[in-house]
XYZ file of C-alpha atoms in Angstrom:
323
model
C 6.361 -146.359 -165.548
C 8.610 -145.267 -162.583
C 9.846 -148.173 -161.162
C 12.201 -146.123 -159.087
C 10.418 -146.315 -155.411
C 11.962 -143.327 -153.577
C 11.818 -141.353 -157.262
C 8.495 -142.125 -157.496
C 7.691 -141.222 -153.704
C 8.967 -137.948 -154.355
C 7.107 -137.529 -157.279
C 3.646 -139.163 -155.245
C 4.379 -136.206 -152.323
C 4.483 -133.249 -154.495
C 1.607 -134.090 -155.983
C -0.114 -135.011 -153.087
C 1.092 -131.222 -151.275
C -1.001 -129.534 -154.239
C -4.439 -128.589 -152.056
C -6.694 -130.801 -153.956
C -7.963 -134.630 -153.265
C -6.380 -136.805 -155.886
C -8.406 -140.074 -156.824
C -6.695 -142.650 -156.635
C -6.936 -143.901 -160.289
C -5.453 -140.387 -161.496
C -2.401 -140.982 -159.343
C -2.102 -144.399 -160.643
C -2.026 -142.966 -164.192
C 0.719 -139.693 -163.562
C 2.672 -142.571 -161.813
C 2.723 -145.644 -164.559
C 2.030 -148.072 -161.641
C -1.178 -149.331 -160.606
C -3.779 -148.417 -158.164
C -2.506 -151.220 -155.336
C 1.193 -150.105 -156.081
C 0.259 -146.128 -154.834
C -1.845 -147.867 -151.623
C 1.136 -149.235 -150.884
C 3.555 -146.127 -151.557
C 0.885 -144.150 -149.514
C 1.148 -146.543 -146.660
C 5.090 -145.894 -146.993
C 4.123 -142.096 -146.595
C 2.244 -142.597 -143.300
C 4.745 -144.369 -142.254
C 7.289 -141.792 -142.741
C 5.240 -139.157 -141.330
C 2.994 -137.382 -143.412
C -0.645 -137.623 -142.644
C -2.153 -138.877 -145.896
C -5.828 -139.219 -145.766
C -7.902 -141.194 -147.718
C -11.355 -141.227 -148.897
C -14.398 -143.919 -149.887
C -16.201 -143.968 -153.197
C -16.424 -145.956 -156.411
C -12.459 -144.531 -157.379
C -11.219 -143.556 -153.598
C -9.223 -140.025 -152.843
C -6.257 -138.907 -151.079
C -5.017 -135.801 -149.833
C -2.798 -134.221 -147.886
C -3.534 -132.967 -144.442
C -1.989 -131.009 -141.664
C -0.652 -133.298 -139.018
C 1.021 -132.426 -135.479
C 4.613 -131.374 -137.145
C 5.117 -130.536 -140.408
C 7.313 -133.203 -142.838
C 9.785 -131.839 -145.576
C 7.799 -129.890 -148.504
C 8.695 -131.242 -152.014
C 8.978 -127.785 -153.879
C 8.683 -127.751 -157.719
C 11.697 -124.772 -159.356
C 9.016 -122.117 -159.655
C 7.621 -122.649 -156.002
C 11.295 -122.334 -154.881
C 12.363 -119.319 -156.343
C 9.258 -117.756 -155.330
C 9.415 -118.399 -151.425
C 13.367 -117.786 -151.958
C 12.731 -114.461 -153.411
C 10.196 -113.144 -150.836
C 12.449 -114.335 -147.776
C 15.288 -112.480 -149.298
C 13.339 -110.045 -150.040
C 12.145 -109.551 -146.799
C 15.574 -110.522 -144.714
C 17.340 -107.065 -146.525
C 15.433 -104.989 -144.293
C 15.133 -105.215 -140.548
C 11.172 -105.596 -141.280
C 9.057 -106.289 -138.021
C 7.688 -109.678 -138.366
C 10.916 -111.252 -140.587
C 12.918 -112.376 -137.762
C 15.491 -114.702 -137.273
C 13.372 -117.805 -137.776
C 12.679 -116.542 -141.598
C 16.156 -115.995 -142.109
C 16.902 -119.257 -140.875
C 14.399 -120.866 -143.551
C 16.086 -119.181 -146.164
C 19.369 -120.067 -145.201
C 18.159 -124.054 -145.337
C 16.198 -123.225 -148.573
C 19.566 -121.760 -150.295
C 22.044 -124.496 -148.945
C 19.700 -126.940 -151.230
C 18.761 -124.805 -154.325
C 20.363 -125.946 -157.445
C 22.983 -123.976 -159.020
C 20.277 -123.038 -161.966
C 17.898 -121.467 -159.186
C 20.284 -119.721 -157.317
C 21.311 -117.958 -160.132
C 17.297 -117.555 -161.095
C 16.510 -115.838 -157.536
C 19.682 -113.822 -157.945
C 18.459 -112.508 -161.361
C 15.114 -111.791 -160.541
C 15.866 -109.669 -157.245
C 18.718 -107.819 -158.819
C 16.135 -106.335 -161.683
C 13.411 -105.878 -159.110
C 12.973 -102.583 -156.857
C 10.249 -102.795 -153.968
C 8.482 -99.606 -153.552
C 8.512 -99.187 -149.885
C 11.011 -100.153 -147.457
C 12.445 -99.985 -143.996
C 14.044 -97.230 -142.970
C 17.191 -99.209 -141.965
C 20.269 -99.937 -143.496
C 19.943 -102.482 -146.413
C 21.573 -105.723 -145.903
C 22.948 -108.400 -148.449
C 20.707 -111.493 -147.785
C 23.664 -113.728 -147.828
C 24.978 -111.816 -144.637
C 22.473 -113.131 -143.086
C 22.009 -116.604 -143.985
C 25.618 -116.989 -143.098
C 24.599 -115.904 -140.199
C 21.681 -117.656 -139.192
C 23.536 -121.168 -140.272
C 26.283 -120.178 -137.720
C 23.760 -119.352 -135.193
C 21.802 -122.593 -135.808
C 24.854 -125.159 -136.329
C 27.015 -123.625 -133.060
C 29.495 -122.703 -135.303
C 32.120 -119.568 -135.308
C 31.581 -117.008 -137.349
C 34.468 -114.384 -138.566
C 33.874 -110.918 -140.048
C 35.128 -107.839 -140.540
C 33.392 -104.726 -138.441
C 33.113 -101.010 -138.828
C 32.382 -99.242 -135.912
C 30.785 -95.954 -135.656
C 33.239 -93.945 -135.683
C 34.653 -95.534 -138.950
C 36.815 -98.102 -137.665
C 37.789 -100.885 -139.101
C 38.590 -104.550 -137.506
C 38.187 -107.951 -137.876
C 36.236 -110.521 -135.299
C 36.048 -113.501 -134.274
C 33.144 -115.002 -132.319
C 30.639 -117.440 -131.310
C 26.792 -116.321 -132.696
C 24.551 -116.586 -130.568
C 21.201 -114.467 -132.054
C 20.123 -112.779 -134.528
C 17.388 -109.706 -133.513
C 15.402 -107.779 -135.657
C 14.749 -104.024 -134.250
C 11.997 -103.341 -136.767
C 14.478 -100.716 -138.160
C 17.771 -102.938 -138.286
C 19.267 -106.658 -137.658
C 21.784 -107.017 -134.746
C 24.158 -110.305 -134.164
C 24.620 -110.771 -130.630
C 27.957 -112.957 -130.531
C 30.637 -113.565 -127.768
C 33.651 -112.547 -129.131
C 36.407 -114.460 -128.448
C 39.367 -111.458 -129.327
C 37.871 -109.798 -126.207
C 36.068 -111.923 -124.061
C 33.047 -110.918 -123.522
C 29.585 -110.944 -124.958
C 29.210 -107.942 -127.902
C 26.059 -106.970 -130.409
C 27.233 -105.977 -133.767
C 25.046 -103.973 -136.447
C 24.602 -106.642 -139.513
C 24.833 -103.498 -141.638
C 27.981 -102.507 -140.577
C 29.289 -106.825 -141.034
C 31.323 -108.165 -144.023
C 33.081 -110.647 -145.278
C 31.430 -113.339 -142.990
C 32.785 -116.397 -143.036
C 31.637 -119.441 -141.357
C 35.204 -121.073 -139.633
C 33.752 -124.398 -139.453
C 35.126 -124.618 -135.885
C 32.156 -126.191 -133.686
C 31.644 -124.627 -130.205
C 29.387 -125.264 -127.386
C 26.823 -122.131 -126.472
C 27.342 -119.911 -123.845
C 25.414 -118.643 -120.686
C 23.859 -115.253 -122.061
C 24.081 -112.739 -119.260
C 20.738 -111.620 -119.474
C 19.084 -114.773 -120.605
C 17.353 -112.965 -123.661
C 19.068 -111.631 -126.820
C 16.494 -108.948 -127.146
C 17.381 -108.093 -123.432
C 21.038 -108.001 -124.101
C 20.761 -106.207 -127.067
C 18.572 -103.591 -125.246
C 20.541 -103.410 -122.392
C 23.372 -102.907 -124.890
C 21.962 -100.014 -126.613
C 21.153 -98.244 -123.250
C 24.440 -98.305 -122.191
C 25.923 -96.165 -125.344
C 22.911 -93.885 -125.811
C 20.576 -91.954 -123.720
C 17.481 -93.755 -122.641
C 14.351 -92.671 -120.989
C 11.008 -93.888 -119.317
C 8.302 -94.048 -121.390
C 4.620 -94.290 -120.121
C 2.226 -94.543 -122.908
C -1.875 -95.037 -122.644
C -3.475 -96.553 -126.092
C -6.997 -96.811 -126.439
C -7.214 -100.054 -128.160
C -6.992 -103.578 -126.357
C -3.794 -104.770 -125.162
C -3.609 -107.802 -127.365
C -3.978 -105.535 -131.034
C -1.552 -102.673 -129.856
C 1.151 -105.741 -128.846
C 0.516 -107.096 -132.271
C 1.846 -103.842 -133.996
C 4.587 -103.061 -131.207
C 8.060 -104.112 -131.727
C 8.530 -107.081 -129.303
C 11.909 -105.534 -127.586
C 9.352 -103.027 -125.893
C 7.665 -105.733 -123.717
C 3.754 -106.403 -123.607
C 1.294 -103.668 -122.760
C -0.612 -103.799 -119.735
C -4.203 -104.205 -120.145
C -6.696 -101.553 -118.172
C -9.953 -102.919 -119.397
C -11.141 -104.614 -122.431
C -10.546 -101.042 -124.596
C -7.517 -99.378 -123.431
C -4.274 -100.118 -121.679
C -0.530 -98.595 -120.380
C 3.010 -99.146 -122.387
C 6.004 -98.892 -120.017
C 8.718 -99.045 -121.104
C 12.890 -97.930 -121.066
C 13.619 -96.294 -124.841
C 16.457 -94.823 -126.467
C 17.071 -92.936 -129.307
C 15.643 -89.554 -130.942
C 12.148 -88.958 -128.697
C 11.225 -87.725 -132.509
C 10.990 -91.178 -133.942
C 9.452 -92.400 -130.963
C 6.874 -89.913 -131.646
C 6.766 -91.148 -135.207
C 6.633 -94.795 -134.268
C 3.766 -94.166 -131.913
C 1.881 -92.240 -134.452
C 2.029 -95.085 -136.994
C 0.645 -98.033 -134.567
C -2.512 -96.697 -136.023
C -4.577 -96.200 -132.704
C -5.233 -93.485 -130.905
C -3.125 -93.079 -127.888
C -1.610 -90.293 -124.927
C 2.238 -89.678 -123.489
C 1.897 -89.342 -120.291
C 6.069 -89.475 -119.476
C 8.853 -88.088 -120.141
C 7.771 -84.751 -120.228
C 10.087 -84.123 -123.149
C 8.362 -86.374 -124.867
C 5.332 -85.026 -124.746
C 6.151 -81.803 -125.889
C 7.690 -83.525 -129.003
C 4.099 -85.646 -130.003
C 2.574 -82.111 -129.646
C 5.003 -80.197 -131.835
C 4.734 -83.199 -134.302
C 1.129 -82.825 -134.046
C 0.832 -79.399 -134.909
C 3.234 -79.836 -137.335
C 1.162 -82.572 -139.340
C -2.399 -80.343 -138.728
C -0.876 -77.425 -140.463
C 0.784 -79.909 -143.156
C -2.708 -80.505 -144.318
C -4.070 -77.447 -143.956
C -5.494 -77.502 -140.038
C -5.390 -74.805 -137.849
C -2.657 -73.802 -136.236
């Protein structure tokens, strides 16, 4: 019998988050206790804040439902290693989709993992090799979750920092974001050494520490991190206009777009128009385009247009096309 209350709550919520009603009777039995003692530990639930619903018949049910927020998950070790695994996983690469909100949750989920799972999730991603991945830098997931707890707690953040060019220093700063290119992570951070607001390539960040020294956010220039960070990039590399007509609705081609390049505008209910400021080689932009998986038509720059055609002709005669 566990005569523990909160031990026994704990216990009563992770079986309760498996998707399956549990009779009443059942629960009385995996608990010791008796059938009025888990009414009254399910009232305690409710209380707390997790919608717990119950059913009528000769034995009575409860489950677990979704409820306007969402109340701390009791994870078993298994269930923790797994979600740890696929977040870090997922944070090494600048993946479209995994952005700073995921790294975030794995940050919180490896500030509370036991010493015996950390060293399970370590283990198990060091012997693993995913087939495909970005074609960005890889990134140490604990670079990241040091970052994202900086980010999140308003704390500064020091690191060393290799430029371009190879050179070396070391910074100090107050995080602000953390974006996610689709092909790399970026910290944008005001940096105290200089002052002024700077983005820094996470691949090109180590040794972060996290100073412990609290700080009160900043007024962002541009009021976005994706817009300073684009505005950034512009600055140090040439950028271009880029007018692009997809025939698929506005709403799918957004969907697969990275979301620095802004919303497409909608012509009707099967095509629309991407405008947008790029930089970078107009070959991967070609490249990118091509892989959205819908058919689509440059209209500007006319450099790039000449670059989807080459590419074009390039992949026809790859596979055997005319010329």
């Amino acid at each position: 019998m566990t005569t523990d209350t909160p031990a026994r709550l704990l216990t009563l919520l992770s079986l309760l988050q498996t998707p399956r009603e549990w009779p009443g009777g059942e629960l009385a039995d995996r608990l010791g206790v008796s059938r009025r003692t888990v009414r009254r530990d399910i009232d305690r639930l409710r209380e707390l804040g997790y919608p717990v619903q119950a059913t009528l018949g000769a034995d009575g049910g409860y489950r677990l439902v979704a409820g306007k927020a969402m109340p701390p998950l009791v994870l078993d070790d298994e269930e923790a290693v797994a979600i740890a695994v696929g977040l870090r996983a997922g944070a090494g690469h600048a993946l479209e989709g995994v952005d700073e909100a995921s790294v975030r949750a794995l940050a919180k989920l490896e500030q509370v993992l036991p010493g015996r799972l950390r060293h399970r999730v370590s283990t198990l991603q060091a012997a693993t090799t995913p087939l495909t991945s970005g074609d960005g830098a890889t990134i140490a997931p604990e670079t990241l979750t040091v970052m994202a707890s900086t980010v999140a707690g308003h704390e500064r953040l020091r690191f060393a920092y290799r430029a371009a060019d190879g050179t070396g220093s070391r910074r100090v700063t107050e995080p602000y974001r953390l974006v996610s290119t689709g092909r790399r992570w970026y910290l944008v951070a005001y940096d105290l050494d200089r002052a002024d607001w700077r983005t820094f390539r996470v691949d090109r960040v180590s040794d972060p520490l996290a100073t412990g020294a609290r700080f009160t956010p900043r007024e962002l220039p541009t009021g976005s991190a994706a817009e300073f960070l684009r505005r950034s990039m512009y600055r140090v590399r040439e950028s271009y206009e880029m007018v692009v007509t997809f025939a698929a609705p506005a709403g799918a081609v957004a969907a697969r777009l990275p979301g620095w390049l802004g919303p497409p505008e909608p012509l009707d209910e099967g095509s629309c128009r991407l405008r947008a400021t790029v930089s970078g080689p107009k070959e991967w932009t070609a490249v990118r385009l091509a892989t959205l998986g819908y058919e689509f038509t440059v209209q500007e720059p006319a450099e790039l247009v000449e670059v989807v055609r080459e590419l074009g002709a390039r992949m026809s005669r790859a596979a055997g096309g005319p010329e």
